[in-house]
Amino acid sequence: MIARILSIAAILFSTAGGLYAQVSYERLLRAQQEPQNWLTYSGSYSSHRHSSLTQITRDNVRNLELQWVLQVRSLTGSDKFEATPLVVDGVMYTVRPPNEVVALDAVTGRIFWTYTHTPSNQARVCCGRVNRGLAILGNSLFMGTIDGRLLALSASTGEVLWNVQVAKPESGYALTLAPLVIKDKVIVGPAGGEYGIRGFIAAYDAQTGKEVWRFNTIPGPGEPGHETWGGDSWTRGGGSIWTTGSYDPELNLTYWGVGNPAPDWNGDSRPGDNLYTESVVALDADTGKLKWHYQFTPHDEFDYDSTQVPVLVDMPWQGKPRKLMLWANRNGFWYVLDRQTGQFLQAKPFAKVNWADGFDEKGRPNKVLNPTAEGALVYPNNQGATNWYSPSYSPRTGFFYIPTWHDAGSVYTKDPKGVPYTEGQQYTGLFPTMPVPALVPRPTNDRLPQEAAGAVQALDARTGERKWEFRMSDVIDGGVLTTASDLVFSGGREGYFLALDARNGEMLWKSMVGGQISNGPMTYAVGGRQYVAVAAGNGLFVYALRQ
Amino acid sequence: MWKFLISVIALTAAALAQQHSYTAADIEAGARLYASACGSCHGAGGDNIPGVNFAKALFKTAKSDEDLNRIIRNGVPQGGMPPSSFSEMQAATIVAYLRSMTGPAVAVGGSDRANPSPAGDAERGRAIVEGKGNCLSCHRISGKGGQSAPDLTAVAAPGRGRPQGRVLMERLERALLEPSAEIPVEFRSYRVVTRDGRTITGRLLNQDTFTVQLRDSNERLASFSKSDLREFGFVSSPMPSYRDKLTAQELADVVSYLATLKGQANR
């Protein structure tokens, strides 16, 4: 009898314990209603990177104080600490580059467990061994790896639940994005646009790791859009996926930005628009079927990856309530689309742009520049006017906040001999040069301020009009977080973590962390205390108000 | 004709690649190209890629300047380095710059100029500097002279990124002839004026959105908050050109003298 009571107690306890840690799909749907937690890469399916926490205000933000730091093992080359942590009920989960999962106490920074996936030496990445974070469902964490695998881990123990091969690393496929969980599926896609991959977005069963659907970002024979690729260029057309998408549960559509066509800087071998590269695609979340697409940069030869986070906003457009998608693209234009139909509503430059001088009514840009044998000077440059860095939308101000590069142009030169393809090797064309020294990370900055700058700028989402801009002496590789107390948290390559007034851009607080800001900041609360976390250089820095 | 031209260019490139000694102009041209295309991955210090460190002449596979030239143009596909649009000549200047990054240990010599300068006499040069050149009214050497211009006591001292030999001589000569043209960063003059009216001039070491860091004319390290400054920025050189003030021989003498100024030893 006692034994029986004990076993019942054990069942009750384990059930209760299990329930406590379970992140159900319903919780993901209503993530904004539990702002103490940060349950997805961008904080919610709408990807506003906006929190309704208000303990830290414009008046007290100057009292922020460092609470703890999580350090990574030493980084080499272009490796960066780009992961946005998740926080679930006081436990933080993040990824140290390249693929080490860490579970830690979100109050003290003390580690509960770590799990290290050692990537195969076949892994190849163009731009650093990076990982942008995890997804969670139930008691499982999901991580993509740079050797093309997708792993499920127990959130309690770090134990591997399943581990599947998504794509071949030796052909240049790598997973660097944080996965997106919708219902019972885990959605990912591969990086590798510099290696001539053929990109895709694929959904995996969260329980088993079995592939459920796959959408080819480079359509094959018989698939719509295939006609936009000359010859067999589609077999190595790029179309990488390396930033997490968004989801509209009412429409049951998931939205993803697609990367560059391959080879990057010479499109002669791929005549046509090269769908769905440099596009946003809207897919049925259950089947992966394409509902609509919009291509930002047809037949791109400037490496303008459209791998930005799709920001979903419901607001009046020209007097009528509308489901919109807001998008500041690497190509220098700010876009407003109808996310139900894909209809193009507006495009405006938010930085210096000279490659296009306008749009037709369907939103096709009028391209006026291409790489030439002599070289063409193009703005924005190869790094773009922005990049994968998370933007933010604040429903309070109605402003859209963009991490921006105001930089010199790139000179794009085309070798008329074309670009040879060898599986697993770089397939790019000639590397663009810059007429002035590139803004490379370096210990000291002796450039003239007029040569180049970084900025956080705020656009009025209704009009695309710039409301304010906070300029920095160096460029920005970090994202933007806004809060309901009208704060903007961001920072640039100089290593200042900044708090700005979301209404006018006034700087309210700064902290020098000694390394470039490298992720999108996030915020959470434990025990009624609000924290703000940012990854920079070799560490994750966590702040709260002085007590 | 084309064939002839091309073969001449090829020959020149080959000659440049093989001579393993480069002119200041090669190195400067290479430095610009490096900054425009290479630095974003390799870093300004050339040590950003594991297993590669230009300042230590550490390469993964390259054994010769010819190897470097080929890699710069063709890339390393399996290693992730894309090819470039640089010509063999341009690549050769980048090689020149890479070789210069190892510092003074690398011998430099040779000149591509039609009329090389006459040999200079350092003692005669000192007399010009202290006399008719009127250099010490602004510059200071070994504690003697003005302080409104960079102290020249150690103008020829060796150090990372500081050329020696002929490159140094050519740079000094250029500074005398065209004082404001492409002043190397370490010789660019930067001036801040504080809100309380103090003016500090020196070399800009670093800057960011909120601050500037200088080494002032007394070699003191100083950091300023921009909010405390009335003005800040680079100043163009107030130094006159000596092109019409000195003969070629006098110029060579002054350059020879300046090249002996290596810091403490001169005191």
Short mmCIF file of C-alpha atoms in Angstrom, two decimals, chain A residues 72-84 94-100 125-133 146 176 242 383 387-389 405 439-441 475-478 492-493 515-520 535-540, chain B residues 40-41 48:
data_model
loop_
_atom_site.label_atom_id
_atom_site.label_comp_id
_atom_site.label_asym_id
_atom_site.label_seq_id
_atom_site.Cartn_x
_atom_site.Cartn_y
_atom_site.Cartn_z
CA VAL A 72 32.14 31.38 -24.65
CA ARG A 73 35.19 29.36 -25.47
CA SER A 74 37.62 31.43 -27.52
CA LEU A 75 36.32 32.46 -30.93
CA THR A 76 38.51 32.34 -34.02
CA GLY A 77 38.32 33.91 -37.46
CA SER A 78 34.88 35.27 -38.23
CA ASP A 79 33.14 33.25 -35.48
CA LYS A 80 30.64 35.32 -33.54
CA PHE A 81 28.24 34.78 -30.64
CA GLU A 82 24.97 35.43 -32.50
CA ALA A 83 22.43 33.35 -30.57
CA THR A 84 19.31 34.90 -29.06
CA THR A 94 21.36 29.37 -25.49
CA VAL A 95 24.07 28.16 -27.87
CA ARG A 96 27.75 28.91 -27.59
CA PRO A 97 29.40 28.83 -31.02
CA PRO A 98 29.53 26.67 -32.88
CA ASN A 99 27.07 24.13 -31.41
CA GLU A 100 27.19 23.89 -27.63
CA VAL A 125 30.57 28.00 -43.56
CA CYS A 126 31.22 31.14 -45.54
CA CYS A 127 31.26 33.59 -42.68
CA GLY A 128 32.11 32.11 -39.33
CA ARG A 129 31.06 29.08 -37.30
CA VAL A 130 27.90 30.65 -35.93
CA ASN A 131 24.55 29.62 -34.50
CA ARG A 132 21.62 31.95 -33.90
CA GLY A 133 19.77 29.97 -31.25
CA ILE A 146 26.84 23.73 -39.00
CA THR A 176 23.02 28.37 -38.60
CA TRP A 242 19.68 31.39 -42.46
CA GLN A 383 27.24 43.95 -46.77
CA ASN A 387 21.49 42.34 -43.02
CA TRP A 388 20.19 39.50 -40.84
CA TYR A 389 20.21 41.77 -37.77
CA TRP A 405 24.83 50.60 -42.43
CA LEU A 439 34.70 48.72 -42.19
CA VAL A 440 36.40 45.62 -40.89
CA PRO A 441 36.42 44.82 -37.21
CA VAL A 475 28.71 49.94 -38.26
CA ILE A 476 26.20 47.72 -36.54
CA ASP A 477 26.00 43.92 -36.51
CA GLY A 478 23.44 43.66 -33.70
CA GLY A 492 27.11 48.39 -32.73
CA ARG A 493 30.57 47.18 -33.54
CA GLY A 515 33.34 43.53 -28.07
CA GLN A 516 30.97 44.04 -30.97
CA ILE A 517 27.27 43.57 -30.25
CA SER A 518 26.52 40.40 -32.19
CA ASN A 519 22.93 39.33 -31.53
CA GLY A 520 19.51 40.83 -31.12
CA ALA A 535 25.68 38.92 -26.72
CA ALA A 536 28.83 40.84 -27.59
CA GLY A 537 32.34 39.67 -28.36
CA ASN A 538 32.97 36.58 -26.26
CA GLY A 539 30.16 36.94 -23.79
CA LEU A 540 26.47 37.18 -23.02
CA SER B 40 37.08 42.16 -44.08
CA CYS B 41 38.05 38.51 -43.53
CA ASN B 48 41.95 36.92 -38.31
#
